[in-house]
Coordinates of C-alpha atoms in Angstrom, one line a residue:
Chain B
X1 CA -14.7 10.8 8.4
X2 CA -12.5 14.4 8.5
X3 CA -9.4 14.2 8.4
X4 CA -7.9 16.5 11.4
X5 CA -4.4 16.7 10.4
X6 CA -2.1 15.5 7.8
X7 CA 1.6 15.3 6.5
X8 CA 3.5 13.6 3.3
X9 CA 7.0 13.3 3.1
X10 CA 9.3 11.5 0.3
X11 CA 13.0 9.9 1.1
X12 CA 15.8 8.4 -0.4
X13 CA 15.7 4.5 -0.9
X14 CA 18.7 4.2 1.6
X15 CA 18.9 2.3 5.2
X16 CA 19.7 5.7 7.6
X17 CA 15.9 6.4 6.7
X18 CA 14.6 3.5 8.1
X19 CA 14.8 5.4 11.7
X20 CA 13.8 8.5 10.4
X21 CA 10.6 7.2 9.3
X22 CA 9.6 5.6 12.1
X23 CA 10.7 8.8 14.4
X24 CA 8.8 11.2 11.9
X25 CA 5.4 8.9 12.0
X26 CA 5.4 8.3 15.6
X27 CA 5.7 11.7 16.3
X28 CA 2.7 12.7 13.9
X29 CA 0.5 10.2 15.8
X30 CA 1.4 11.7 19.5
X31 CA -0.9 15.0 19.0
X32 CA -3.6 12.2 19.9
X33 CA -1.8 11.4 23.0
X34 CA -2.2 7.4 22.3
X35 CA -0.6 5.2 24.5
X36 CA 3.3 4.1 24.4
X37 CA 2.3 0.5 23.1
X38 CA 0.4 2.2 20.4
X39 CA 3.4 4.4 19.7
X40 CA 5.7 1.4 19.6
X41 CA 3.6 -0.3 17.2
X42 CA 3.7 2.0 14.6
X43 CA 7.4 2.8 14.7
X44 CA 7.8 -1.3 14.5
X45 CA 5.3 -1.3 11.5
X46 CA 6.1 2.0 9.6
X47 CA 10.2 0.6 10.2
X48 CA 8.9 -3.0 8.1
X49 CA 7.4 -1.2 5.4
X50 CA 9.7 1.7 4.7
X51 CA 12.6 -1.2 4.9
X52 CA 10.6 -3.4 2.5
X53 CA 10.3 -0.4 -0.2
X54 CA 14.7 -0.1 -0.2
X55 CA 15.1 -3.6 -0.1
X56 CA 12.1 -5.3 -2.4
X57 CA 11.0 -1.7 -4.1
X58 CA 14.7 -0.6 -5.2
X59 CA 17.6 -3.9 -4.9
X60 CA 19.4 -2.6 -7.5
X61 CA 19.1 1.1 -7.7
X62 CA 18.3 4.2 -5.8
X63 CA 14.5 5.4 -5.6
X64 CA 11.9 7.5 -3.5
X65 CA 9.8 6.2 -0.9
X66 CA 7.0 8.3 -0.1
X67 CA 5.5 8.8 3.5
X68 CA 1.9 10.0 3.8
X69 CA -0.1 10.2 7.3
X70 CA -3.4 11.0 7.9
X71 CA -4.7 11.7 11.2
X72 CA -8.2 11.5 11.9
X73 CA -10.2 12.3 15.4
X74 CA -9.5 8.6 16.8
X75 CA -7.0 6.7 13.9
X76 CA -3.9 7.3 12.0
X77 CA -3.6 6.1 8.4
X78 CA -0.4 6.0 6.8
X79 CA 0.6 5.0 3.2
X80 CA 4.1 4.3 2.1
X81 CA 5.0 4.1 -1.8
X82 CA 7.9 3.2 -3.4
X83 CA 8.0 3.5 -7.2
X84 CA 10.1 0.7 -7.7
X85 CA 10.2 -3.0 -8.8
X86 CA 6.9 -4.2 -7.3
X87 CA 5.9 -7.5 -6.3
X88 CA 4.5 -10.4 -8.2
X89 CA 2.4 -12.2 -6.0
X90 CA 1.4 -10.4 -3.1
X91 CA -0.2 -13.3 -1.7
X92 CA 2.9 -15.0 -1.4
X93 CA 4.6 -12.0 0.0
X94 CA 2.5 -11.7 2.9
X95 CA 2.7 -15.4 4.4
X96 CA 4.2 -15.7 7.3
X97 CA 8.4 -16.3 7.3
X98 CA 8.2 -16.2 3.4
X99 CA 11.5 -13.8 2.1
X100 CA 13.0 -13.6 -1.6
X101 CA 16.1 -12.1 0.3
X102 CA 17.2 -15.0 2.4
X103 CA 21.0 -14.1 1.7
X104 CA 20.2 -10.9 3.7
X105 CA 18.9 -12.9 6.9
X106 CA 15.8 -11.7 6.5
X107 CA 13.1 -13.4 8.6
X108 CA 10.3 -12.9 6.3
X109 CA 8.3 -11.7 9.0
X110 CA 7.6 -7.9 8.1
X111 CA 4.2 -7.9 6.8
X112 CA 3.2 -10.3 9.3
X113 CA 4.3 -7.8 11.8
X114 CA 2.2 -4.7 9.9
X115 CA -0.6 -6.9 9.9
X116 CA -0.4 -7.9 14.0
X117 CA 0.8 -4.4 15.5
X118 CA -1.4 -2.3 13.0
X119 CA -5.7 -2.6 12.9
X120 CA -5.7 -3.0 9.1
X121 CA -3.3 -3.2 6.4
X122 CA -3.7 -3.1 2.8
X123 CA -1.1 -3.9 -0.3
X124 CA -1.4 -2.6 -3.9
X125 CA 1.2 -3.6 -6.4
X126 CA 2.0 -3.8 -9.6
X127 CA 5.2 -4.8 -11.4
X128 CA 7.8 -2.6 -12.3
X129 CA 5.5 0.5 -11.1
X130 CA 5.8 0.3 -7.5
X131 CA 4.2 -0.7 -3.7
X132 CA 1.8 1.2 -1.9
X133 CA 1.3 -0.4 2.0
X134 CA -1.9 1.3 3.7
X135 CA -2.1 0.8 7.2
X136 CA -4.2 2.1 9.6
X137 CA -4.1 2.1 13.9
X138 CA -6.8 3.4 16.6
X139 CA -4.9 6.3 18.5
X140 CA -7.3 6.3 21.4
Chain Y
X1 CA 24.4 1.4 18.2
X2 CA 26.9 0.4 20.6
X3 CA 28.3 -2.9 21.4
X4 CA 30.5 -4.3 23.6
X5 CA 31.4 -8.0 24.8
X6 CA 32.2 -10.1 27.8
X7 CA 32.4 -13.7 28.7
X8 CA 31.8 -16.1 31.1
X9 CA 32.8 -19.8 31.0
X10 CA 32.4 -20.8 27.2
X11 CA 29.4 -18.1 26.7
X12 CA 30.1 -15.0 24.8
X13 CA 27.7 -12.2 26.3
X14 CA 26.8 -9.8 24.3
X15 CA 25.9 -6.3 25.6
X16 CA 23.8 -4.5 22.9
X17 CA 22.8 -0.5 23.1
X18 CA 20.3 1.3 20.9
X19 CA 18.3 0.4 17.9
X20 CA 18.2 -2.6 15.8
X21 CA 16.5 -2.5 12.5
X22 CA 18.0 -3.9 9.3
X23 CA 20.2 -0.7 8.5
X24 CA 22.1 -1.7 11.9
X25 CA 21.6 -5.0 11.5
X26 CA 24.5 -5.6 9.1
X27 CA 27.0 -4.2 11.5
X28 CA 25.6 -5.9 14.0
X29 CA 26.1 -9.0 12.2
X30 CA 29.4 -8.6 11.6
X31 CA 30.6 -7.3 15.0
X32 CA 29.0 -10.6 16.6
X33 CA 30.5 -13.1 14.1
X34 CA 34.5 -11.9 14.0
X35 CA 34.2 -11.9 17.7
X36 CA 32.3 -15.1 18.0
X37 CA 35.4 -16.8 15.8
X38 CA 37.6 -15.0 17.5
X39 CA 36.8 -16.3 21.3
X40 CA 36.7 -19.8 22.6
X41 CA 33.4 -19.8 23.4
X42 CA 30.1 -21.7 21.9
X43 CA 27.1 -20.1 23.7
X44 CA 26.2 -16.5 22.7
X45 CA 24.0 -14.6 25.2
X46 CA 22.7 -11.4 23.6
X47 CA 21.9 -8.7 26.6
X48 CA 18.7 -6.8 25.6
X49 CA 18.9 -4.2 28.8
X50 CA 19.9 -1.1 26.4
X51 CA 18.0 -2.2 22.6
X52 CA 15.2 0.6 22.7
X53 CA 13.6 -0.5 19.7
X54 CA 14.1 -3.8 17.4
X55 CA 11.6 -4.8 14.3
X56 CA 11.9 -8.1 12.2
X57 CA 15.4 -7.7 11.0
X58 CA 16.3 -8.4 14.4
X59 CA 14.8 -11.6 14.4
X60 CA 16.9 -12.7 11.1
X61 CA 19.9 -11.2 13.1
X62 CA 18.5 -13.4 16.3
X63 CA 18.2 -16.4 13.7
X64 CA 21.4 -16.1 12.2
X65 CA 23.3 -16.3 15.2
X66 CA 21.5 -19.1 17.0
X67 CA 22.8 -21.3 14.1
X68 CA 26.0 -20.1 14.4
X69 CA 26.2 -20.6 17.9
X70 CA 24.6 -24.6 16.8
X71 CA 27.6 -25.3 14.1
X72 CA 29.7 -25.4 17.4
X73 CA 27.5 -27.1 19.3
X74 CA 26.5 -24.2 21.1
X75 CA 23.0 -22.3 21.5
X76 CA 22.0 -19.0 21.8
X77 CA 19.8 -17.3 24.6
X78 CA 18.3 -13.4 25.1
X79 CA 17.8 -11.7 28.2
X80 CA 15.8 -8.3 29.2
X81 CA 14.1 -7.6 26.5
X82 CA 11.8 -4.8 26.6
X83 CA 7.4 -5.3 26.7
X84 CA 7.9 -3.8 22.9
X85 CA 10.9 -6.3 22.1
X86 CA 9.3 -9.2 23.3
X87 CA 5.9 -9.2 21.7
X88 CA 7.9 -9.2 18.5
X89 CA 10.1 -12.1 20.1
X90 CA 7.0 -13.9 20.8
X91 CA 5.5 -13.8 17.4
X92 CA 7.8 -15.3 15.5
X93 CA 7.7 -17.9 18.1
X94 CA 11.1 -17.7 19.8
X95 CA 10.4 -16.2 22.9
X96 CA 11.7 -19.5 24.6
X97 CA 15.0 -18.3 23.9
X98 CA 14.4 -15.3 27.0
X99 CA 16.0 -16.5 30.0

């Protein structure tokens, strides 16, 4: 299918972008007019993976997370990309309540969010070159 | 994100406004605790009205502070939560902490 619209964007790995990602994607999916449940769903799911790429992509350092949406007649795909650490079993990573960062009270529940609120959701990683999250949600 | 407290009997009520993701999460965290220690209370009521937007840090945050609230004997309960707020609530399967 043709692609009607699209936008990429790159960040620093730090927290205040969290909200700005979310904002920016949302935003980018309105010129469909979806819904405001639709809306809400991918700030919640864009906010899990762009927080996953500062926490999981870059613990120790700084990096760039990259933002790139695709909007197509009736769906919205967006990719995020760190460059980071990368994760060694994704498997593991995406069952449900499972977190390496339990000091940070983290729920372990972000990728079982992406997959609920979103209508498909792919991972590619590899270690020590990065995450890539795919997601894509039905605008209309 | 703006916070402010009240009380009632021995629950600490917590009035919360704006967003909560895990960049405001930490000060969240913090806020809640010092004044948890600081009042003589062991319930903590967390007052959704004024959160516009919370993803799954918030439930760590949630988590984190119902077992506080336990170590006292106490227990911790959410009201108002927005349609958005709550399907994340009911998820992770605590929604039966809305009253």
């Amino acid at each position: 299918m043709k692609p009607i619209n699209k936008m990429k964007i790159e960040f620093w790995s730090i927290s205040a972008n969290e909200s700005f990602a979310r904002v920016v994607a949302a935003s980018f999916a309105a010129q469909l007019n979806p819904s405001i449940n639709i809306l809400a769903d991918i700030r919640t799911a864009v906010s899990e993976a762009v927080t996953n790429a500062i926490l999981h992509g870059y613990p120790d350092e700084q990096g760039i997370v990259q933002m790139e949406c695709t909007l197509y007649p009736e769906h919205i795909e967006i990719v995020i990309q760190d460059f980071g650490k990368g994760i060694d079993d994704i498997e593991k990573a995406r069952i449900p309540l499972y977190t390496s960062r339990p000091e940070l009270e983290r729920s372990g529940m972000g990728f079982t969010v992406m997959e609920t609120f979103m209508d498909s959701l792919e991972v590619q990683s590899e270690p020590n070159k990065g995450t890539k999250v795919i997601m894509t949600k039905r605008l209309i | 994100m703006d916070i402010r407290f009240g009380k009632e009997g021995n629950t600490l009520i917590v009035y919360l406004d704006g967003e909560i993701d895990h960049h405001t999460s930490m000060m969240i965290r913090e806020r809640i605790d010092s004044r948890f220690l600081m009042e003589p209370v062991k319930n903590i009521l967390l007052d959704f009205s004024k959160v516009t937007f919370m993803d799954s840090a918030g439930i760590g945050l949630i988590l984190g502070r119902k077992s506080k609230a336990a170590s006292v004997g106490g227990d911790l309960k959410i009201r108002n939560p927005r349609p958005e707020i709550r399907k994340i609530l009911k998820l992770s399967k605590i929604d039966s902490m809305i009253v």
